[in-house]
mmCIF file of C-alpha atoms in Angstrom:
data_model
loop_
_atom_site.group_PDB
_atom_site.id
_atom_site.type_symbol
_atom_site.label_atom_id
_atom_site.label_comp_id
_atom_site.label_asym_id
_atom_site.label_seq_id
_atom_site.Cartn_x
_atom_site.Cartn_y
_atom_site.Cartn_z
ATOM 1 C CA UNK A 1 111.010 99.073 64.264
ATOM 2 C CA UNK A 2 107.916 100.837 62.912
ATOM 3 C CA UNK A 3 104.241 99.957 62.505
ATOM 4 C CA UNK A 4 103.090 102.839 60.321
ATOM 5 C CA UNK A 5 100.129 100.947 58.851
ATOM 6 C CA UNK A 6 98.895 99.959 62.301
ATOM 7 C CA UNK A 7 99.331 103.517 63.595
ATOM 8 C CA UNK A 8 97.421 104.864 60.584
ATOM 9 C CA UNK A 9 94.459 102.589 61.383
ATOM 10 C CA UNK A 10 94.554 103.654 65.057
ATOM 11 C CA UNK A 11 94.623 107.318 64.014
ATOM 12 C CA UNK A 12 91.489 106.708 61.943
ATOM 13 C CA UNK A 13 89.741 104.954 64.848
ATOM 14 C CA UNK A 14 90.681 107.807 67.177
ATOM 15 C CA UNK A 15 89.354 110.385 64.707
ATOM 16 C CA UNK A 16 85.990 108.612 64.575
ATOM 17 C CA UNK A 17 85.815 108.742 68.354
ATOM 18 C CA UNK A 18 83.208 105.999 68.733
ATOM 19 C CA UNK A 19 85.492 103.535 70.543
ATOM 20 C CA UNK A 20 85.009 100.817 67.936
ATOM 21 C CA UNK A 21 87.991 98.596 67.169
ATOM 22 C CA UNK A 22 87.991 97.675 63.482
ATOM 23 C CA UNK A 23 88.612 94.238 62.011
ATOM 24 C CA UNK A 24 91.465 95.766 59.996
ATOM 25 C CA UNK A 25 93.102 96.827 63.260
ATOM 26 C CA UNK A 26 93.056 93.268 64.629
ATOM 27 C CA UNK A 27 94.274 91.750 61.347
ATOM 28 C CA UNK A 28 97.325 94.022 61.225
ATOM 29 C CA UNK A 29 97.997 93.654 64.941
ATOM 30 C CA UNK A 30 98.076 89.858 64.805
ATOM 31 C CA UNK A 31 101.169 89.886 62.557
ATOM 32 C CA UNK A 32 102.880 92.953 64.080
ATOM 33 C CA UNK A 33 106.115 93.109 66.058
ATOM 34 C CA UNK A 34 105.698 95.447 69.034
ATOM 35 C CA UNK A 35 107.708 97.019 71.895
ATOM 36 C CA UNK A 36 106.898 95.696 75.367
ATOM 37 C CA UNK A 37 108.416 97.391 78.464
ATOM 38 C CA UNK A 38 110.122 94.878 80.732
ATOM 39 C CA UNK A 39 112.035 94.427 83.985
ATOM 40 C CA UNK A 40 114.451 91.776 85.179
ATOM 41 C CA UNK A 41 113.397 89.479 88.063
ATOM 42 C CA UNK A 42 114.965 90.277 91.427
ATOM 43 C CA UNK A 43 116.893 86.981 91.460
ATOM 44 C CA UNK A 44 118.676 87.772 88.179
ATOM 45 C CA UNK A 45 122.392 86.960 88.187
ATOM 46 C CA UNK A 46 124.305 90.234 88.805
ATOM 47 C CA UNK A 47 126.585 89.422 85.852
ATOM 48 C CA UNK A 48 123.571 89.399 83.529
ATOM 49 C CA UNK A 49 122.377 92.731 84.945
ATOM 50 C CA UNK A 50 125.792 94.288 84.371
ATOM 51 C CA UNK A 51 125.895 92.925 80.818
ATOM 52 C CA UNK A 52 122.503 94.476 80.044
ATOM 53 C CA UNK A 53 123.471 97.832 81.555
ATOM 54 C CA UNK A 54 126.790 98.184 79.748
ATOM 55 C CA UNK A 55 125.100 99.396 76.556
ATOM 56 C CA UNK A 56 122.066 101.440 77.680
ATOM 57 C CA UNK A 57 119.811 102.640 74.885
ATOM 58 C CA UNK A 58 121.156 100.076 72.395
ATOM 59 C CA UNK A 59 119.367 97.067 70.943
ATOM 60 C CA UNK A 60 121.025 93.848 72.052
ATOM 61 C CA UNK A 61 120.337 90.128 72.183
ATOM 62 C CA UNK A 62 118.964 88.741 75.443
ATOM 63 C CA UNK A 63 121.930 87.213 77.334
ATOM 64 C CA UNK A 64 121.857 83.510 78.064
ATOM 65 C CA UNK A 65 120.136 82.903 81.390
ATOM 66 C CA UNK A 66 118.234 86.211 81.348
ATOM 67 C CA UNK A 67 114.477 86.055 82.000
ATOM 68 C CA UNK A 68 113.020 89.530 81.354
ATOM 69 C CA UNK A 69 109.400 89.904 82.463
ATOM 70 C CA UNK A 70 106.928 92.284 80.772
ATOM 71 C CA UNK A 71 105.850 95.274 82.878
ATOM 72 C CA UNK A 72 102.223 95.316 83.982
ATOM 73 C CA UNK A 73 100.135 98.482 84.330
ATOM 74 C CA UNK A 74 97.278 98.824 86.788
ATOM 75 C CA UNK A 75 94.355 101.271 86.680
ATOM 76 C CA UNK A 76 92.395 102.787 89.550
ATOM 77 C CA UNK A 77 90.054 99.792 89.555
ATOM 78 C CA UNK A 78 93.080 97.507 90.132
ATOM 79 C CA UNK A 79 92.641 95.962 86.687
ATOM 80 C CA UNK A 80 95.938 94.877 85.142
ATOM 81 C CA UNK A 81 96.964 95.475 81.525
ATOM 82 C CA UNK A 82 99.941 94.556 79.366
ATOM 83 C CA UNK A 83 101.417 97.742 77.822
ATOM 84 C CA UNK A 84 102.324 97.437 74.140
ATOM 85 C CA UNK A 85 103.842 100.122 71.906
ATOM 86 C CA UNK A 86 104.064 100.261 68.128
ATOM 87 C CA UNK A 87 107.594 101.706 68.238
ATOM 88 C CA UNK A 88 110.324 102.832 70.629
ATOM 89 C CA UNK A 89 109.351 106.423 69.783
ATOM 90 C CA UNK A 90 105.804 105.800 71.040
ATOM 91 C CA UNK A 91 107.161 104.145 74.189
ATOM 92 C CA UNK A 92 109.144 107.294 75.059
ATOM 93 C CA UNK A 93 106.303 109.793 74.599
ATOM 94 C CA UNK A 94 105.108 109.684 78.209
ATOM 95 C CA UNK A 95 106.600 112.939 79.479
ATOM 96 C CA UNK A 96 105.214 112.541 83.013
ATOM 97 C CA UNK A 97 105.674 108.775 83.181
ATOM 98 C CA UNK A 98 108.825 106.958 84.309
ATOM 99 C CA UNK A 99 111.122 105.839 81.525
ATOM 100 C CA UNK A 100 111.086 102.071 81.229
ATOM 101 C CA UNK A 101 114.653 100.788 81.743
ATOM 102 C CA UNK A 102 114.250 97.866 79.337
ATOM 103 C CA UNK A 103 111.947 96.826 76.491
ATOM 104 C CA UNK A 104 111.483 93.744 74.341
ATOM 105 C CA UNK A 105 110.737 93.523 70.628
ATOM 106 C CA UNK A 106 108.059 90.810 70.502
ATOM 107 C CA UNK A 107 105.627 89.426 67.974
ATOM 108 C CA UNK A 108 102.132 90.284 69.159
ATOM 109 C CA UNK A 109 101.232 86.595 68.977
ATOM 110 C CA UNK A 110 103.846 86.022 71.716
ATOM 111 C CA UNK A 111 102.104 88.671 73.805
ATOM 112 C CA UNK A 112 98.873 86.688 73.514
ATOM 113 C CA UNK A 113 100.690 83.521 74.577
ATOM 114 C CA UNK A 114 101.966 85.384 77.652
ATOM 115 C CA UNK A 115 98.475 86.643 78.502
ATOM 116 C CA UNK A 116 96.997 83.148 78.335
ATOM 117 C CA UNK A 117 99.373 82.180 81.152
ATOM 118 C CA UNK A 118 98.376 85.196 83.263
ATOM 119 C CA UNK A 119 94.640 85.044 84.049
ATOM 120 C CA UNK A 120 95.120 87.960 86.480
ATOM 121 C CA UNK A 121 95.769 90.325 83.542
ATOM 122 C CA UNK A 122 92.617 91.849 82.078
ATOM 123 C CA UNK A 123 93.925 92.797 78.642
ATOM 124 C CA UNK A 124 96.167 95.022 76.538
ATOM 125 C CA UNK A 125 96.737 98.760 76.164
ATOM 126 C CA UNK A 126 98.439 99.936 72.960
ATOM 127 C CA UNK A 127 100.340 103.239 72.826
ATOM 128 C CA UNK A 128 99.096 104.290 76.253
ATOM 129 C CA UNK A 129 100.456 107.840 75.890
ATOM 130 C CA UNK A 130 98.830 108.643 72.531
ATOM 131 C CA UNK A 131 96.222 106.321 71.006
ATOM 132 C CA UNK A 132 95.421 104.534 74.314
ATOM 133 C CA UNK A 133 93.665 101.654 72.561
ATOM 134 C CA UNK A 134 92.492 99.250 75.274
ATOM 135 C CA UNK A 135 90.919 95.832 74.876
ATOM 136 C CA UNK A 136 90.555 92.736 77.015
ATOM 137 C CA UNK A 137 90.714 89.021 76.413
ATOM 138 C CA UNK A 138 87.653 86.916 76.967
ATOM 139 C CA UNK A 139 87.834 83.200 76.141
ATOM 140 C CA UNK A 140 90.767 83.825 73.807
ATOM 141 C CA UNK A 141 88.845 86.543 71.937
ATOM 142 C CA UNK A 142 89.744 90.204 72.064
ATOM 143 C CA UNK A 143 86.922 92.441 73.205
ATOM 144 C CA UNK A 144 86.698 96.165 73.577
ATOM 145 C CA UNK A 145 86.984 97.593 77.080
ATOM 146 C CA UNK A 146 87.088 101.005 78.659
ATOM 147 C CA UNK A 147 89.539 102.122 81.314
ATOM 148 C CA UNK A 148 90.756 105.353 82.847
ATOM 149 C CA UNK A 149 94.105 106.563 84.113
ATOM 150 C CA UNK A 150 96.827 103.928 84.079
ATOM 151 C CA UNK A 151 99.556 103.993 86.705
ATOM 152 C CA UNK A 152 102.755 102.011 86.827
ATOM 153 C CA UNK A 153 104.438 100.805 90.014
ATOM 154 C CA UNK A 154 107.805 102.494 90.566
ATOM 155 C CA UNK A 155 109.434 99.863 92.790
ATOM 156 C CA UNK A 156 111.077 97.918 89.960
ATOM 157 C CA UNK A 157 112.012 101.194 88.241
ATOM 158 C CA UNK A 158 113.836 102.428 91.355
ATOM 159 C CA UNK A 159 115.383 98.983 91.876
ATOM 160 C CA UNK A 160 116.882 98.775 88.389
ATOM 161 C CA UNK A 161 118.003 102.411 88.504
ATOM 162 C CA UNK A 162 119.885 101.749 91.733
ATOM 163 C CA UNK A 163 121.471 98.644 90.219
ATOM 164 C CA UNK A 164 122.504 100.693 87.200
ATOM 165 C CA UNK A 165 124.142 103.295 89.458
ATOM 166 C CA UNK A 166 126.150 100.783 91.490
ATOM 167 C CA UNK A 167 127.170 98.422 88.695
ATOM 168 C CA UNK A 168 127.622 100.836 85.778
ATOM 169 C CA UNK A 169 127.157 104.590 86.220
ATOM 170 C CA UNK A 170 129.299 105.203 89.315
ATOM 171 C CA UNK A 171 132.231 102.958 88.289
ATOM 172 C CA UNK A 172 132.139 104.409 84.762
ATOM 173 C CA UNK A 173 132.407 107.920 86.221
ATOM 174 C CA UNK A 174 135.346 106.820 88.379
ATOM 175 C CA UNK A 175 137.234 105.070 85.602
ATOM 176 C CA UNK A 176 136.758 108.038 83.266
ATOM 177 C CA UNK A 177 137.248 110.922 85.725
ATOM 178 C CA UNK A 178 139.736 109.176 88.034
ATOM 179 C CA UNK A 179 141.222 111.614 90.588
ATOM 180 C CA UNK A 180 138.673 114.371 89.889
ATOM 181 C CA UNK A 181 135.680 112.105 90.581
ATOM 182 C CA UNK A 182 137.070 110.369 93.675
ATOM 183 C CA UNK A 183 138.110 113.773 95.072
ATOM 184 C CA UNK A 184 134.571 115.083 94.595
ATOM 185 C CA UNK A 185 133.178 111.995 96.332
ATOM 186 C CA UNK A 186 135.452 112.580 99.314
ATOM 187 C CA UNK A 187 134.769 116.317 99.545
ATOM 188 C CA UNK A 188 131.108 116.674 98.483
ATOM 189 C CA UNK A 189 129.997 113.208 99.621
ATOM 190 C CA UNK A 190 126.181 112.847 99.691
ATOM 191 C CA UNK A 191 125.659 115.992 97.615
ATOM 192 C CA UNK A 192 127.733 114.527 94.777
ATOM 193 C CA UNK A 193 126.021 111.121 94.993
ATOM 194 C CA UNK A 194 122.655 112.883 94.771
ATOM 195 C CA UNK A 195 123.937 114.725 91.693
ATOM 196 C CA UNK A 196 124.984 111.439 90.077
ATOM 197 C CA UNK A 197 121.557 109.921 90.775
ATOM 198 C CA UNK A 198 119.836 112.941 89.260
ATOM 199 C CA UNK A 199 121.647 112.123 85.999
ATOM 200 C CA UNK A 200 119.673 108.857 85.884
ATOM 201 C CA UNK A 201 116.322 110.344 86.946
ATOM 202 C CA UNK A 202 115.645 112.388 83.821
ATOM 203 C CA UNK A 203 111.822 112.400 83.967
ATOM 204 C CA UNK A 204 109.382 113.851 86.480
ATOM 205 C CA UNK A 205 109.913 110.789 88.668
ATOM 206 C CA UNK A 206 111.836 112.119 91.662
ATOM 207 C CA UNK A 207 115.064 110.603 92.887
ATOM 208 C CA UNK A 208 114.129 108.851 96.165
ATOM 209 C CA UNK A 209 117.416 109.652 97.932
ATOM 210 C CA UNK A 210 118.672 112.649 99.899
ATOM 211 C CA UNK A 211 122.247 113.677 100.669
ATOM 212 C CA UNK A 212 121.846 112.305 104.203
ATOM 213 C CA UNK A 213 121.045 108.793 102.891
ATOM 214 C CA UNK A 214 124.738 108.218 102.073
ATOM 215 C CA UNK A 215 127.528 107.711 104.613
ATOM 216 C CA UNK A 216 131.168 108.293 103.682
ATOM 217 C CA UNK A 217 134.476 107.243 105.170
ATOM 218 C CA UNK A 218 137.354 108.816 103.168
ATOM 219 C CA UNK A 219 140.890 107.788 104.173
ATOM 220 C CA UNK A 220 144.373 108.851 103.103
ATOM 221 C CA UNK A 221 146.086 105.478 103.363
ATOM 222 C CA UNK A 222 149.420 106.917 102.249
ATOM 223 C CA UNK A 223 150.804 109.938 100.475
ATOM 224 C CA UNK A 224 149.692 108.466 97.145
ATOM 225 C CA UNK A 225 146.717 106.220 98.031
ATOM 226 C CA UNK A 226 143.252 107.694 98.646
ATOM 227 C CA UNK A 227 140.448 105.346 99.730
ATOM 228 C CA UNK A 228 136.732 105.914 100.281
ATOM 229 C CA UNK A 229 133.948 103.661 101.564
ATOM 230 C CA UNK A 230 130.371 104.653 100.681
ATOM 231 C CA UNK A 231 127.521 103.134 102.670
ATOM 232 C CA UNK A 232 124.538 103.156 100.323
ATOM 233 C CA UNK A 233 120.915 103.942 101.337
ATOM 234 C CA UNK A 234 118.626 101.382 102.977
ATOM 235 C CA UNK A 235 115.793 102.438 100.674
ATOM 236 C CA UNK A 236 115.477 99.980 97.741
ATOM 237 C CA UNK A 237 118.314 97.849 99.135
ATOM 238 C CA UNK A 238 117.224 94.682 97.357
ATOM 239 C CA UNK A 239 118.637 91.688 95.490
ATOM 240 C CA UNK A 240 121.621 92.578 93.265
ATOM 241 C CA UNK A 241 122.128 95.953 94.957
ATOM 242 C CA UNK A 242 124.975 97.024 97.244
ATOM 243 C CA UNK A 243 124.970 97.878 100.961
ATOM 244 C CA UNK A 244 128.359 99.507 100.396
ATOM 245 C CA UNK A 245 130.851 100.272 97.631
ATOM 246 C CA UNK A 246 134.557 101.160 97.786
ATOM 247 C CA UNK A 247 136.865 103.189 95.558
ATOM 248 C CA UNK A 248 140.603 103.797 95.715
ATOM 249 C CA UNK A 249 142.952 106.061 93.759
ATOM 250 C CA UNK A 250 146.721 105.635 93.482
ATOM 251 C CA UNK A 251 148.092 108.987 92.382
ATOM 252 C CA UNK A 252 151.533 107.610 91.573
ATOM 253 C CA UNK A 253 150.215 104.761 89.418
ATOM 254 C CA UNK A 254 147.217 106.823 88.215
ATOM 255 C CA UNK A 255 144.985 103.825 88.848
ATOM 256 C CA UNK A 256 141.394 103.507 90.116
ATOM 257 C CA UNK A 257 139.915 100.467 91.907
ATOM 258 C CA UNK A 258 136.192 99.824 92.417
ATOM 259 C CA UNK A 259 134.790 97.161 94.755
ATOM 260 C CA UNK A 260 131.223 96.451 95.887
ATOM 261 C CA UNK A 261 129.443 94.269 98.426
ATOM 262 C CA UNK A 262 126.528 92.733 96.499
ATOM 263 C CA UNK A 263 123.368 91.135 97.908
ATOM 264 C CA UNK A 264 123.020 87.833 96.033
ATOM 265 C CA UNK A 265 120.042 86.268 97.795
ATOM 266 C CA UNK A 266 119.366 84.095 100.825
ATOM 267 C CA UNK A 267 121.436 81.150 99.554
ATOM 268 C CA UNK A 268 124.597 83.000 98.447
ATOM 269 C CA UNK A 269 124.402 85.905 100.874
ATOM 270 C CA UNK A 270 126.738 88.870 100.428
ATOM 271 C CA UNK A 271 129.570 88.638 97.895
ATOM 272 C CA UNK A 272 132.541 90.909 97.244
ATOM 273 C CA UNK A 273 132.905 91.986 93.607
ATOM 274 C CA UNK A 274 135.574 93.945 91.781
ATOM 275 C CA UNK A 275 134.504 95.796 88.650
ATOM 276 C CA UNK A 276 137.449 96.451 86.373
ATOM 277 C CA UNK A 277 138.031 99.300 83.942
ATOM 278 C CA UNK A 278 137.358 97.073 80.906
ATOM 279 C CA UNK A 279 133.897 96.274 82.309
ATOM 280 C CA UNK A 280 134.755 92.773 83.554
ATOM 281 C CA UNK A 281 133.218 91.734 86.864
ATOM 282 C CA UNK A 282 135.221 89.519 89.203
ATOM 283 C CA UNK A 283 133.255 87.706 91.904
ATOM 284 C CA UNK A 284 135.733 87.382 94.783
ATOM 285 C CA UNK A 285 133.514 85.107 96.861
ATOM 286 C CA UNK A 286 131.768 85.638 100.175
ATOM 287 C CA UNK A 287 132.065 89.186 101.482
ATOM 288 C CA UNK A 288 134.368 89.806 104.457
ATOM 289 C CA UNK A 289 132.723 90.150 107.852
ATOM 290 C CA UNK A 290 131.384 93.544 108.857
ATOM 291 C CA UNK A 291 134.219 95.754 110.013
ATOM 292 C CA UNK A 292 136.911 93.884 108.111
ATOM 293 C CA UNK A 293 135.946 95.024 104.607
ATOM 294 C CA UNK A 294 138.465 97.864 104.609
ATOM 295 C CA UNK A 295 141.475 95.734 105.556
ATOM 296 C CA UNK A 296 140.460 92.971 103.116
ATOM 297 C CA UNK A 297 140.137 95.360 100.155
ATOM 298 C CA UNK A 298 143.371 97.167 101.040
ATOM 299 C CA UNK A 299 145.154 93.812 101.076
ATOM 300 C CA UNK A 300 143.792 93.141 97.582
ATOM 301 C CA UNK A 301 144.881 96.568 96.317
ATOM 302 C CA UNK A 302 148.325 96.545 97.879
ATOM 303 C CA UNK A 303 149.000 92.838 97.363
#
């Protein structure tokens, strides 16, 4: 998706440097399709989250039941703005800003509809990292406004990154690397988990976890079966994330298993899930009581 004509007009406005937003700019914008950074609500079904994270970086249709919400930026005056970008390339130009985990291709008219339902949002910022064109809505009319540094909250960013680790990145590493990866988890423990997280934190946003945030219990169940339980950090332990995950490797069968205890909200509580090598997620029902997880999962593996 490109908006070369719109970007050309914004380049001309920037060159003039008088802060005036031209009528031509608004005319083109009204019919444009734009990129809007988004996050998934915390109560999103874990299956939907896994489906979205299976093809990172690829354009895909919104799964049925998904309700992505546009990200909101806030300046030092606590004014809120909807960030809009003319292309995915523009969205990724913020070298010092966190990478948005998800974005929507939306008609700008749909953005206006969203803003009418959110009176707490002051206005719109377009291409915040380059053109930084900012205007506000006033009685359904767009008016010019001035603002300074824009900052984005990192909580949802860290939340979705953690979900991506537990439901996609870590199991993918295990299913691909098999014995090598599970052996590194058992030997290097928190240091290796920190390394895996660093692979997801590719901007100047720091990984919030240390090696000591992870607890490991590796077990040699038999001559051929290696099992490890990983207790995940308390930080950003939220809906659709995992208090603990489990991996097992059968050397004789050359098979990996991956299980996770998933927080599914106050009504459902904790559920035990098995993620399979083909990407399918099996919800095995309510999680076993604390202390009996190991025996329950071993029964599933051996039975």
